[in-house]
Every structure is written in C-alpha cells, then in structure tokens.
Coordinates of C-alpha atoms and ligand atoms in Angstrom, one line a residue:
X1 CA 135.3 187.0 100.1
X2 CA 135.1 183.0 100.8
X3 CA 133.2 180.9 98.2
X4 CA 131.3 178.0 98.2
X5 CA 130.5 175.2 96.0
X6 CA 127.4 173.1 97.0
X7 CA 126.5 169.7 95.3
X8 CA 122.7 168.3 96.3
X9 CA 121.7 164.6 96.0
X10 CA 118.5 163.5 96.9
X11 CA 115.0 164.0 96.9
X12 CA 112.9 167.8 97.2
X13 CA 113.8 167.9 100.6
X14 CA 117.3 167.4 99.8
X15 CA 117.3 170.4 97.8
X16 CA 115.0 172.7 99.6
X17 CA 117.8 171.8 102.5
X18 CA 120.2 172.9 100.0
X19 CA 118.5 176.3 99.8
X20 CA 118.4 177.1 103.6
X21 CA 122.3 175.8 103.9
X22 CA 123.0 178.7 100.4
X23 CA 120.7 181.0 102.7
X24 CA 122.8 180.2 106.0
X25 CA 126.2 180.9 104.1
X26 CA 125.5 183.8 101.9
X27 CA 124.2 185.4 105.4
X28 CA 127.8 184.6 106.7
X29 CA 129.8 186.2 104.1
X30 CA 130.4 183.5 101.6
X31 CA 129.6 183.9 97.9
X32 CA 128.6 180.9 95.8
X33 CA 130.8 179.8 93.1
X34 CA 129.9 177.5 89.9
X35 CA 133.1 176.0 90.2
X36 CA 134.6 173.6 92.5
X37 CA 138.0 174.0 91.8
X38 CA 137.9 177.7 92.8
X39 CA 135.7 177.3 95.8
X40 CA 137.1 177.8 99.7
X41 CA 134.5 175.2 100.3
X42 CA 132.7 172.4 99.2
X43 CA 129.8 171.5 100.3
X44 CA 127.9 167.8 99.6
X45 CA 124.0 167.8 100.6
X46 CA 124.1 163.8 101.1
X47 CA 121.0 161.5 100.0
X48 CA 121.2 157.7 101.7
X49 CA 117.5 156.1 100.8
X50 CA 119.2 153.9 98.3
X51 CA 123.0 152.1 98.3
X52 CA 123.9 153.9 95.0
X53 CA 123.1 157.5 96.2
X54 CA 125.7 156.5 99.1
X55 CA 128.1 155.1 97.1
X56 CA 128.0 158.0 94.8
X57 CA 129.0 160.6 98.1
X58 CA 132.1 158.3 98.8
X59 CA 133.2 158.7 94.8
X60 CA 132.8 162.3 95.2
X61 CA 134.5 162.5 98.4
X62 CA 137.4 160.8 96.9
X63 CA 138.2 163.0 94.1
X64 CA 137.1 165.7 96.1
X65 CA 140.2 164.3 98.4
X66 CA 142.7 164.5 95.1
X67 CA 141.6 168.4 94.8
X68 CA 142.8 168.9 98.4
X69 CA 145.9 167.5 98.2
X70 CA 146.8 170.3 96.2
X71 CA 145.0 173.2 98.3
X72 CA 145.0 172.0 101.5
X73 CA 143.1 175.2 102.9
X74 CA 139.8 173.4 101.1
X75 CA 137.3 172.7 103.7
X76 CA 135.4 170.1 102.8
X77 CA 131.6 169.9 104.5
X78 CA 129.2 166.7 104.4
X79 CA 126.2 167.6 104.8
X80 CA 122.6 166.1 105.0
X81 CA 121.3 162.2 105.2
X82 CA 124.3 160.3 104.9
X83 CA 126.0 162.3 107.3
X84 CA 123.3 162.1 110.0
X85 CA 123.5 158.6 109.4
X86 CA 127.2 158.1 109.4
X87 CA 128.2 161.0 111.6
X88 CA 131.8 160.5 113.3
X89 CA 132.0 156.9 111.7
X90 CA 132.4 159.4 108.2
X91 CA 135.5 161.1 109.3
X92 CA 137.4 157.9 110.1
X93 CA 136.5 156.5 106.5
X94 CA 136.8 159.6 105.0
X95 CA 139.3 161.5 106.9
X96 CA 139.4 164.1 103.9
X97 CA 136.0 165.7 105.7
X98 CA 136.7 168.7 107.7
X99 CA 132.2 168.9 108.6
X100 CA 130.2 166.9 109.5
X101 CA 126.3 168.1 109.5
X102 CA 123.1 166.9 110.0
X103 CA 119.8 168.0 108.4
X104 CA 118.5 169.8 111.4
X105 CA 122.0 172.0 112.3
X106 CA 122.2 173.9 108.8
X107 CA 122.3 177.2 111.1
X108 CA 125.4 175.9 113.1
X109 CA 127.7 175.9 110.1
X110 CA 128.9 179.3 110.1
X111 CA 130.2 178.6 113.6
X112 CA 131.8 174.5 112.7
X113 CA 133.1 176.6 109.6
X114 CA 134.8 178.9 111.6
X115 CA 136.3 176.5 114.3
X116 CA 137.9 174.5 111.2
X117 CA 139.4 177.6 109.2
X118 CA 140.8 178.8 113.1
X119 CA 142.4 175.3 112.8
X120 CA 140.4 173.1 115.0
X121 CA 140.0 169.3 114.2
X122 CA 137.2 168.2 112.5
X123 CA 133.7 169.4 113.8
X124 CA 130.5 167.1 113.7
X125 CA 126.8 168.0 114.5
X126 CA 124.0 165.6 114.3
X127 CA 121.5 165.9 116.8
X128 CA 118.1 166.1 116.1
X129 CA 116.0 169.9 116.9
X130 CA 113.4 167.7 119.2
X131 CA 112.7 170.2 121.0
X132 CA 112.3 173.6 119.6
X133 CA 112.5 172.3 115.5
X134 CA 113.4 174.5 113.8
X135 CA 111.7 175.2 110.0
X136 CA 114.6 177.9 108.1
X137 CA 112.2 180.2 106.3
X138 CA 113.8 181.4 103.2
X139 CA 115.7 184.6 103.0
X140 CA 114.7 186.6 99.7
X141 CA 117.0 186.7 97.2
X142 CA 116.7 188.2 93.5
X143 CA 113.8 187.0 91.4
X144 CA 111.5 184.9 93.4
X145 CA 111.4 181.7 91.5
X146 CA 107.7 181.1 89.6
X147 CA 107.5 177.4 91.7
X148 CA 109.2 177.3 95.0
X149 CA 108.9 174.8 98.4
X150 CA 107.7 175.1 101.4
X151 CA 108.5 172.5 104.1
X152 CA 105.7 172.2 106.4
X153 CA 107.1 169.1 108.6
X154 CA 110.3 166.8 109.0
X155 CA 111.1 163.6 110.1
X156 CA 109.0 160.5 109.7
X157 CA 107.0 158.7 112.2
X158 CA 106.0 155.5 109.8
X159 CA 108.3 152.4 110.2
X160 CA 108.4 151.3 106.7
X161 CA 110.6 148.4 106.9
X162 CA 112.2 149.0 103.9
X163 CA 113.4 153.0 104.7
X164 CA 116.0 154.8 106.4
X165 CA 114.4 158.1 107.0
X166 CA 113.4 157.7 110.1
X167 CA 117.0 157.1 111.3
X168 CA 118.2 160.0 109.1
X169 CA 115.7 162.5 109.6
X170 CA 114.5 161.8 113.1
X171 CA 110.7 161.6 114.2
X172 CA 107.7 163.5 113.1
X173 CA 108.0 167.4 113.9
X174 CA 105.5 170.5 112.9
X175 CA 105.6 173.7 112.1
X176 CA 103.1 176.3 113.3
X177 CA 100.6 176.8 110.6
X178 CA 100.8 180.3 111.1
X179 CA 104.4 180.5 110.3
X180 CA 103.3 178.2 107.0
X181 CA 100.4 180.6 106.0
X182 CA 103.3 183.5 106.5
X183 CA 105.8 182.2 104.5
X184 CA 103.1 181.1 101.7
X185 CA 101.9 184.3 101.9
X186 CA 105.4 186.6 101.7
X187 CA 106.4 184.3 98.9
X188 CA 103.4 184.8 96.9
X189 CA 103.6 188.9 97.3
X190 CA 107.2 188.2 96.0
X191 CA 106.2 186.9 93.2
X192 CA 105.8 182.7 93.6
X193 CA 103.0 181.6 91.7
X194 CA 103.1 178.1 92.7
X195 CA 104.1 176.2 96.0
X196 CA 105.1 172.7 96.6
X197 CA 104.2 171.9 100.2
X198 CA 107.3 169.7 101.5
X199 CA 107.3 166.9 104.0
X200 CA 108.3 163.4 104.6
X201 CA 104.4 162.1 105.2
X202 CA 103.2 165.5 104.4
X203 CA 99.5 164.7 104.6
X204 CA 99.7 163.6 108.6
X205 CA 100.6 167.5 109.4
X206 CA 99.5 168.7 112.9
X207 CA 99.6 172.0 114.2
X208 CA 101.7 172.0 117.0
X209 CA 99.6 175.1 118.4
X210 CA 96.6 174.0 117.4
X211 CA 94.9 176.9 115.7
X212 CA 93.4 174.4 112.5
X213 CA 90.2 172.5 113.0
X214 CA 90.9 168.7 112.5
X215 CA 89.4 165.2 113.6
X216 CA 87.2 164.8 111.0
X217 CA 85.4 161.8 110.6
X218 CA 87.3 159.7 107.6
X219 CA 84.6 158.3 106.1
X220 CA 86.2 155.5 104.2
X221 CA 83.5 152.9 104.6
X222 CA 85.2 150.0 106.0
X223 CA 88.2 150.5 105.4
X224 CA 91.0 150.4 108.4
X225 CA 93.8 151.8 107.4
X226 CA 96.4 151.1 110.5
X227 CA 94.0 151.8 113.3
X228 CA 93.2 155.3 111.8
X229 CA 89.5 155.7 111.5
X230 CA 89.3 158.9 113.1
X231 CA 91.4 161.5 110.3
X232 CA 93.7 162.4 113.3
X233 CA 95.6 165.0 110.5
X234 CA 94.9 168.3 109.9
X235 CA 96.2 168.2 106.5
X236 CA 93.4 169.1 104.9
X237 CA 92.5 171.8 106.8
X238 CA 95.9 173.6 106.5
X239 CA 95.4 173.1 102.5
X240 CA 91.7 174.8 102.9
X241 CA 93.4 177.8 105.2
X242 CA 96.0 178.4 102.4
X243 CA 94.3 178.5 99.5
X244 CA 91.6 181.0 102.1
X245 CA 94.1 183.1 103.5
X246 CA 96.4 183.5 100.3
X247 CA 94.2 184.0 97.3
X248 CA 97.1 185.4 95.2
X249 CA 98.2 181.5 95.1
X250 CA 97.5 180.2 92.1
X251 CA 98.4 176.2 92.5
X252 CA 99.2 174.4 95.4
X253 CA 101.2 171.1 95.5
X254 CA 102.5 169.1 98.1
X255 CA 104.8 165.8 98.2
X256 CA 105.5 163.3 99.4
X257 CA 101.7 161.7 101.1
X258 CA 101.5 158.4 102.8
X259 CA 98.8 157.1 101.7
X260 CA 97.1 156.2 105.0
X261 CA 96.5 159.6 105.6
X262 CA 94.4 160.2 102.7
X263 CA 91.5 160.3 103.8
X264 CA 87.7 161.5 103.1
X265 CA 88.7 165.2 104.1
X266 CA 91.5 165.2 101.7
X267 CA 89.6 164.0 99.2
X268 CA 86.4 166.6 99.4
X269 CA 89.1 169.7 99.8
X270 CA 90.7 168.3 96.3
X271 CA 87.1 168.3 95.4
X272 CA 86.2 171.8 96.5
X273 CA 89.6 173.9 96.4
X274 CA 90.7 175.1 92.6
X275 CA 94.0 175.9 93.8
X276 CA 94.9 172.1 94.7
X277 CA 96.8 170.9 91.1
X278 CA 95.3 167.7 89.6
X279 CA 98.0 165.8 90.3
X280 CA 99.0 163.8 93.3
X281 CA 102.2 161.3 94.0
X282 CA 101.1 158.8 95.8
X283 CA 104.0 156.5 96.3
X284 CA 102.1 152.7 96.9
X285 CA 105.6 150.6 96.9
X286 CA 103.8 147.3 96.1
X287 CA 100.5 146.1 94.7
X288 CA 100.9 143.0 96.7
X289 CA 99.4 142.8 99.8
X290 CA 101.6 140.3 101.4
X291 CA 104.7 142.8 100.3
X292 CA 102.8 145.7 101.6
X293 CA 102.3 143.8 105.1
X294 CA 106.7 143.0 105.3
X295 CA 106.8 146.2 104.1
X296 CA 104.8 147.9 107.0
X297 CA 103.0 149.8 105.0
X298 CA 100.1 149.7 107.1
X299 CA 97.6 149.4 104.2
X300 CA 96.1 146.6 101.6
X301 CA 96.0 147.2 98.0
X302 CA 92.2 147.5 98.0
X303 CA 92.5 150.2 100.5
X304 CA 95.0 152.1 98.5
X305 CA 92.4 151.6 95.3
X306 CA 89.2 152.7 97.2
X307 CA 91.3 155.9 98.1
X308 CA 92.6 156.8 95.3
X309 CA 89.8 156.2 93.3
X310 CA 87.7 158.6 95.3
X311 CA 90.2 160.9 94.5
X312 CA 89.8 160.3 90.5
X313 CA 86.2 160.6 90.9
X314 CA 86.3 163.9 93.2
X315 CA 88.7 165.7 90.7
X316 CA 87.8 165.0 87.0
X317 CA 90.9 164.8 85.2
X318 CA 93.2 164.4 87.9
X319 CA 96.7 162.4 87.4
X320 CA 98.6 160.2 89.7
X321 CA 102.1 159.4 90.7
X322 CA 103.7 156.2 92.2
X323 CA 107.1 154.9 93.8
X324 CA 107.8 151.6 94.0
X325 CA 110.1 149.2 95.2
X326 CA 111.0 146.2 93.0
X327 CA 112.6 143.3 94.5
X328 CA 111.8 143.6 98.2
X329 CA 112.8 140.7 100.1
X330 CA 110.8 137.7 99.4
X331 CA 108.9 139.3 96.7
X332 CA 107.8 136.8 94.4
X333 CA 106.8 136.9 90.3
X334 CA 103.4 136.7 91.2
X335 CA 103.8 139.6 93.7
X336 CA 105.6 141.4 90.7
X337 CA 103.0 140.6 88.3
X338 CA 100.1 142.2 91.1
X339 CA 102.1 145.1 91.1
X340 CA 102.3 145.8 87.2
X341 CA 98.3 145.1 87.4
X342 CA 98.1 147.9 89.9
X343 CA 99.4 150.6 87.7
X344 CA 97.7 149.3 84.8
X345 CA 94.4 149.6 86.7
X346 CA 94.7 153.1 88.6
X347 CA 96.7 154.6 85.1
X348 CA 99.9 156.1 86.9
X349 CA 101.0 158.9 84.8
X350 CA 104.4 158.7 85.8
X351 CA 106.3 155.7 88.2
X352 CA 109.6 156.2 89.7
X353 CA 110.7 152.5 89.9
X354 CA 113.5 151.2 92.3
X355 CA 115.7 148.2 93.1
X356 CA 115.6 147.6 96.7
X357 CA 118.6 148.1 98.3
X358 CA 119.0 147.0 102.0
X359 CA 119.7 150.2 104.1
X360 CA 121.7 150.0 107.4
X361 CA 119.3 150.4 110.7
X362 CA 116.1 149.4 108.9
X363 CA 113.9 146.4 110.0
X364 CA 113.8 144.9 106.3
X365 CA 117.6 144.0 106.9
X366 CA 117.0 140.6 108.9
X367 CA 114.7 139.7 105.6
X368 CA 117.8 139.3 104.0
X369 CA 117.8 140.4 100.0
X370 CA 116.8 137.4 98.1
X371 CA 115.7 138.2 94.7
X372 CA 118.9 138.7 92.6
X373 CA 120.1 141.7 91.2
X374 CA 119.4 140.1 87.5
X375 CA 115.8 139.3 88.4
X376 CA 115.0 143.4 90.4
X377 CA 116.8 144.8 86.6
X378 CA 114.0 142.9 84.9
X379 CA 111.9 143.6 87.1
X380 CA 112.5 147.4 86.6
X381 CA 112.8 147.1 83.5
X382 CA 109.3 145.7 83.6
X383 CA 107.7 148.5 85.5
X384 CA 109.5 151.3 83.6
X385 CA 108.0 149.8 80.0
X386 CA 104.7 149.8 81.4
X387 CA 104.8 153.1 83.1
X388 CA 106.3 154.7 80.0
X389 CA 103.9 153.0 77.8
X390 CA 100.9 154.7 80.1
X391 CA 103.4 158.4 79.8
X392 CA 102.9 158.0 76.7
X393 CA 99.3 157.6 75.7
X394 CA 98.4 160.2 78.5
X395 CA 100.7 162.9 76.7
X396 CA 99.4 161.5 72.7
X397 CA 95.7 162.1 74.1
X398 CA 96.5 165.8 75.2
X399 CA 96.9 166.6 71.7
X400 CA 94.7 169.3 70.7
X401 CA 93.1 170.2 74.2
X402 CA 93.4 173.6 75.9
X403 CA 95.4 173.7 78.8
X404 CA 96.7 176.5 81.3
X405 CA 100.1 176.6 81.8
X406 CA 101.9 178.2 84.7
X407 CA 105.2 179.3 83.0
X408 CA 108.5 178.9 85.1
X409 CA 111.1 180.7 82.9
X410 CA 113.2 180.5 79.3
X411 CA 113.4 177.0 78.3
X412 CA 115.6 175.8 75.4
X413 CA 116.0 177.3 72.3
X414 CA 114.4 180.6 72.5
X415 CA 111.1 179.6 74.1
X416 CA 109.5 179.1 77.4
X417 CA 108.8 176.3 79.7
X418 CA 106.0 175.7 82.1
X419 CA 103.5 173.1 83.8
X420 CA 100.0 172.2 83.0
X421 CA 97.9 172.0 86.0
X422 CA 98.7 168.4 86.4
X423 CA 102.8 168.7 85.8
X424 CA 103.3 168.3 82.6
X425 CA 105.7 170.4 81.0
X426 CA 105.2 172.1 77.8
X427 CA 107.5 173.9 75.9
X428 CA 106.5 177.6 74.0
X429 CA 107.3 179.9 72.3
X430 CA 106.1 183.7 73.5
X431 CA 106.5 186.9 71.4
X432 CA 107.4 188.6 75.2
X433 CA 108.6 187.4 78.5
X434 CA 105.9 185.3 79.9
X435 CA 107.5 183.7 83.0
X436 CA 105.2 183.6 85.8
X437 CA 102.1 184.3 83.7
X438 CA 99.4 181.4 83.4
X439 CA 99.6 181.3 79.7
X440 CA 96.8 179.5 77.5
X441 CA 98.0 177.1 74.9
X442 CA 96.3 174.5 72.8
X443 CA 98.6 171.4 72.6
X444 CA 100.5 170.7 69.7
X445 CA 102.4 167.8 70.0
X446 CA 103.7 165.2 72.5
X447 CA 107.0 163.9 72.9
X448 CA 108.5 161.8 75.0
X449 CA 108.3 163.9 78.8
X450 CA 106.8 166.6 77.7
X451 CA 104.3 168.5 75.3
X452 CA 104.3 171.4 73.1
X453 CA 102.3 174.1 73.1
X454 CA 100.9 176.9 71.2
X455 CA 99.4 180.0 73.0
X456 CA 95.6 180.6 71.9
X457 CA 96.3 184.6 72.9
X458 CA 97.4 185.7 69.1
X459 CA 99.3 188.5 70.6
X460 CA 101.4 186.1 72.4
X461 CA 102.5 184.6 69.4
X462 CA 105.9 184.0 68.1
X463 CA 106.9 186.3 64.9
X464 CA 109.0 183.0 63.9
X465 CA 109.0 179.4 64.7
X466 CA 105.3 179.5 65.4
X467 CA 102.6 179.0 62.3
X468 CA 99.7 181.5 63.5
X469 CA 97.2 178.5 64.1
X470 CA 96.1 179.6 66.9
X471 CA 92.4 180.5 65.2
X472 CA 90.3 183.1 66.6
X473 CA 92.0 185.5 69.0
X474 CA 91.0 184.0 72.7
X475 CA 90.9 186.4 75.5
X476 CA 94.6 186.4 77.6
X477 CA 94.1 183.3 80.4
X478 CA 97.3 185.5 81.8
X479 CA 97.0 186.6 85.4
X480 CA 93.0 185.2 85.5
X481 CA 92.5 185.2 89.4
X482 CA 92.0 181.8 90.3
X483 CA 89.1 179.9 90.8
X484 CA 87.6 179.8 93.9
X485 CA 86.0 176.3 94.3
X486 CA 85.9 174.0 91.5
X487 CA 82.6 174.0 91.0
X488 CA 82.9 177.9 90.2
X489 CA 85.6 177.2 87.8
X490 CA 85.6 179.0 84.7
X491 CA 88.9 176.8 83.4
X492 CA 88.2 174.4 80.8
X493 CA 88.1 171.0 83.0
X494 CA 90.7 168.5 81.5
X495 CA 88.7 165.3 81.0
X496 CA 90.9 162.4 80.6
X497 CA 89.9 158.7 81.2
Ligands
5AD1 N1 115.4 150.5 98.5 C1 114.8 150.9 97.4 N2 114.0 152.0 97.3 C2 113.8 152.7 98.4 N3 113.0 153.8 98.7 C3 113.1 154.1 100.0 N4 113.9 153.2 100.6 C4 114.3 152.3 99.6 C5 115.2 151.2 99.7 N5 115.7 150.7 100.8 C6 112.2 154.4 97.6 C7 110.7 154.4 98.0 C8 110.5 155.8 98.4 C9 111.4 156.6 97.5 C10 111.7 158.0 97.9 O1 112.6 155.8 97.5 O2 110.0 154.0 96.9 O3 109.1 156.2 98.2

C-alpha cells in the first residue's frame, strides 16, 4: 500500500482542507505515514497570506528536493494557496514538484496522482468550482474528534487591499444549508460536541437555495457600514436553524467574521441562542480610520465599536478576538498609537499581531511598503505586550470562578484538556476518561495561555496530584443538555468586565 505524508500551513481552513485531501487519499488506497522519509508521497497544504508562510513552502520544497534525489519515485504534491496562486509558474521554480493543486480540486488528486506514477509530466489543476462548488463533507473515521470544522462557504468577495485571498481562494460560494444542518447533525450523533463553522467572511453566508429566512432589518442606528443597511446575510439565521435542528450540539463557533456583517441579527441570536460560545474573533486590522479606508475595509473604527459593543452588552461575559496588521503602507505612529487605544478600550482577550507583508496581485501593492521592517518589529512588539498584558489579567481574574469545560482529550502529564465556553483551555486532572464530557471545574490557577482546573464533581477527582478542595460534592455538570435560550440558562453566567 502507497503512503502519504502531509504537511499543513496556514490558517483553519488550511487544515480543515487538509482533512478532506487525508479523506480523498485514504479513499484511494493510500495510508498515512508519520514520516516523510518513508512516505510514496509528500504532500504540502500551502498557506500564502504573508511573505514568510511562502517562503517557508520554498525551504521545504528544497530539502524535500535533496530527499528525492535519492528516491526518485517520491511524488511530491503542492497543494493549497500558494499553489493556486503560483500554479504552472511553481513547477519552473521548483521543478522538484510532480502536483500542482488548488484548493477547490482536492477530489482530482487520485487521478493527477495516477497520471504521474504512469509516468506522465507534471500535472497542474487550479481552476476554481464556480459553478457547481463543491463543499467535501467529511468521511468518518475512528473516534469523532470532541471539536471539529465545518466549512459553510469559500472564497472571499471583500477587496481588502491588503489580502490575497480573493486571488487564491476565488469569489464568494455557498453551501446549501441543508447539506450544513446534515453534516452538523451526523457529526454530532458521532460524537462531536462542538463545531467551528468555517469560512473566509463566514458571517455573509447565503443559502444558495434559499430555504433560511434573511433580510432582516440591521438596526445599527446610523451607522453605514459599506452601503449595507439592509442585513443582506442569512448568517444569523443558519446559526438559529442549527442550534434548532441539532439540539445534541452543545457549542457552536464560527471563524473568521468580517465585521460588516455583524449586524443587529447577529447580535440578538448571540443574545438568545445558549449554544453560541462567548467568544467571537473579530479581526479589526486597524483602529485608525484613515488605515481602515487604504485598507478597504469598508468600516470606521466607531462603527466597529458600536458593534462590537452591542455584542458585549448582549452576551454578559463574552470575550473577543482581533488580527491586526502593523505597518500597513503609510501607517503612521499616531495611527499605531489609535490602534493600541482600540484594544485597550474593547479588552481583546487575545490579538494575533502581523507585519504587513506586500502580497503579489493585491491593490495595497502600488502603496508601496514604507514603514521599515525595524519600525513594524516594534510595532509588534508593541501590540503583542499590550495584548499579553490584557491575556493576562483576563486569565488572573478567572481564578476561583466556576466554569464548564468541554473536554477535547488527554492533555500532558496524565490529565485532560479542554475549553471554557469562551476558549480558554484548562488543564485537569479526572479520576476516569472524561473526553467529550462538559466537565465542571472551579479554577485554580492561571498561567500564561491557559488555566487550571479542578472538577467540583468529587467523584471526578484525581486519587493523586489533586488536593480534594473541591468542597461539597456538586451535582455532575457532565452531559447537562444544553440550554435552550440564555435567558433559560441554568449555567453559572461568567461575569467579567
Ligand atoms: N500582511 C500581513 N498580514 C496579513 N493578513 C492578511 N494579509 C496580510 C498581509 N498582506 C493577516 C490579516 C488577516 C490574517 C489572517 O492575516 O490580519 O486577518
């Protein structure tokens, strides 16, 4: 039997991709293999949003080059951003690649595969599904993982001048919602506890058959985000249909929003819907406006605030996310310094910072790259102080609460590992397997990136490494259907501020 060796960079996407192209092969008859140097073929799941992921693929591909010197029958497969980008131009820089894929042909490898092991040149696919996408859904496999993804669109409509998605992953397409509702609902009688709803603007979802109510009024007072006043997305109502149709579910998740489309209907079903998670990414890029205009982000800071904030006030307790870009061409200190005072005011949890880094085929190019590399390092360096200063104090000040955590499997040293309704981890110990379970611990202590956590259930306690202080026995949280609205809830309601 053939086996393969894949390598994912990237984002969630990247990796959910990843999945589907494991899925694709193992169908076909290859097996995976841990190592690459006795894998038949190798395969790299390519990630281009920044210069350094790029660079990092042509390093690989290199040494990946050395190995194949010395087994020549190694097929070597690119698959994924950089190669939709690059296509042919890849093969003549890299002439080591024998496959050349793009994110929307994962089911045509088995065939490229074949061609190049019958001896045929090189094979290259990167046309874009336009016209009857195609959404993979998983195949089962083993243990259904506690947390898994779900992609519910692909490709990216926004012009962000900045971002290279829209050239790598094409424009906007939908899946049906009742092919979403399906797959939610098979994974969840698998096993899946938790889903991750995946798309590139997630939140502007359409149903391409039409079968969810949307066009709500967005009833941001008077605010204009873009010229989208009418909420044209029926985000919010696939998210009500879900947690409806699948009451197994126990948290829902979804990544990555644009921020335009959160809207007044997205904020009242976090409001009303207990299986939404209190957390949200919410990548703003910028808290200057005049950066967010070059950037073509199609909102102002103020409008990003109002949102958001209604979304802290809906959902008590609820946590946010951010990306953003340092550096952007013609960004100044003082648009730094707006920035830093954005995430000091709406408390971001958690901040991926990052360099910009001019990407072939995007607008942002003819802006040139004019703060130096020195000044986007301290810039970063900045941001990430900040950010982990805010981590930080929101972790110290869980301390002592009660929180439910959905546990995803064995962690480190004996215990368990899971995520608070927000996403923090926390780390336990459990006298008995608890993955999967919603376990209820008081918090012990915070470190760095994560928490620790004592279950409040005494028969769930640890004969060693745990010191009994769990008080009073609490009824098991385990397996507690979920609430139905929050206003039902029956869940101790985090209360941070
Ligand atoms: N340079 C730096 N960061 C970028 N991102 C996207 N494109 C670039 C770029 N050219 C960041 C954005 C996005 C995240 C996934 O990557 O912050 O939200």
């Amino acid at each position: 039997m053939k086996r393969y060796h894949l390598v994912t960079f990237g984002c969630q996407m990247n990796q959910h991709d990843s999945d589907r192209i494991r899925d694709v092969l193992e169908g076909s008859g290859y097996a995976p293999c841990e190592t690459l140097e006795h894998a038949d073929l190798v395969l790299l799941n390519t990630c281009s949003v920044r210069e350094k992921a790029e660079q990092k693929l042509r390093s690989e591909v290199g040494r990946l080059g050395l190995l194949k010197r010395t087994r020549p029958d190694l097929v070597l497969a690119v698959a994924g951003c950089v190669a939709q980008q690059e296509g042919e131009r890849l093969l003549r820089g890299l002439p080591q690649i024998d496959v050349v894929i793009g994110p929307d042909q994962a089911a045509a490898l088995p065939r490229l595969l074949a061609e190049v092991e019958q001896g045929g040149l090189p094979q290259v696919r990167t046309e874009f599904d336009l016209h009857e996408p195609r959404f993979l859904p998983a195949a089962p496999r083993g243990r259904a993982k506690v947390s898994d993804f779900v992609t519910i669109m692909k490709g990216c409509d926004e012009r962000c001048t900045f971002c290279v998605v829209p050239t790598t992953r094409g424009p906007e397409r939908y899946r049906a919602s009742e092919e979403i509702i399906a797959e939610v609902a098979a994974r969840v009688a698998a096993g899946t506890r938790e889903i991750t709803l995946l798309g590139q603007t997630v939140d502007s979802y359409q149903d391409p058959l039409g079968k969810l109510p949307g066009g709500q009024r967005d009833e941001f007072s008077a605010t204009r985000m873009g010229r989208l006043q009418r909420d044209e997305t029926e985000f919010p109502s696939l998210l009500r249909a879900l947690a409806e149709r699948v009451p197994g579910l126990q948290r829902l998740r979804y990544t990555s929003p644009h921020p335009r489309h959160l809207t007044s209907a997205l904020v009242a079903a976090h409001r009303e819907l207990g299986v939404l998670a209190r957390h949200v990414h919410m990548p703003v890029q910028s808290g200057s406006d005049r950066v967010l205009r070059r950037m073509a982000r199609r909102y102002t800071v103020a409008e990003y605030r109002e949102r958001v904030g209604a979304l802290q006030r809906a959902v008590p307790g609820l946590t946010l996310s951010s990306d953003i870009i340092v550096g952007f061409p013609g960004e100044t200190r003082e648009d730094f310094a707006l920035t830093l005072e954005l995430v000091r005011e709406v408390g971001f949890v958690s901040v991926f910072g990052f360099k910009y880094s001019p990407r072939p085929f995007t607008p942002a190019l003819k802006l040139g790259d004019d703060v130096s590399e020195e000044e986007k390092s301290e810039r970063l360096a900045q941001l990430f102080e900040l950010s982990e200063g805010q981590r930080a104090a929101h972790l110290a000040r869980l301390v002592g609460r009660t929180e439910q955590v959905l546990v995803e499997g064995p962690g480190e040293r004996g215990g368990y590992t899971g995520r608070t309704e927000r996403n923090e981890i926390v780390h336990l110990q459990a006298a008995r397997d608890v993955t999967g379970k919603l376990v209820e611990v008081t918090i012990a202590e915070a470190f760095k990136h994560s928490l620790r956590g004592t279950p409040t259930d005494r028969a769930l306690l640890a004969a060693e490494g745990e010191s009994g202080s769990a008080g009073a026995a609490a009824p098991t949280a385990e397996l507690e259907p979920r609430a139905a609205t929050r206003r039902s809830g029956h869940r101790a309601l985090p209360l941070l501020h």
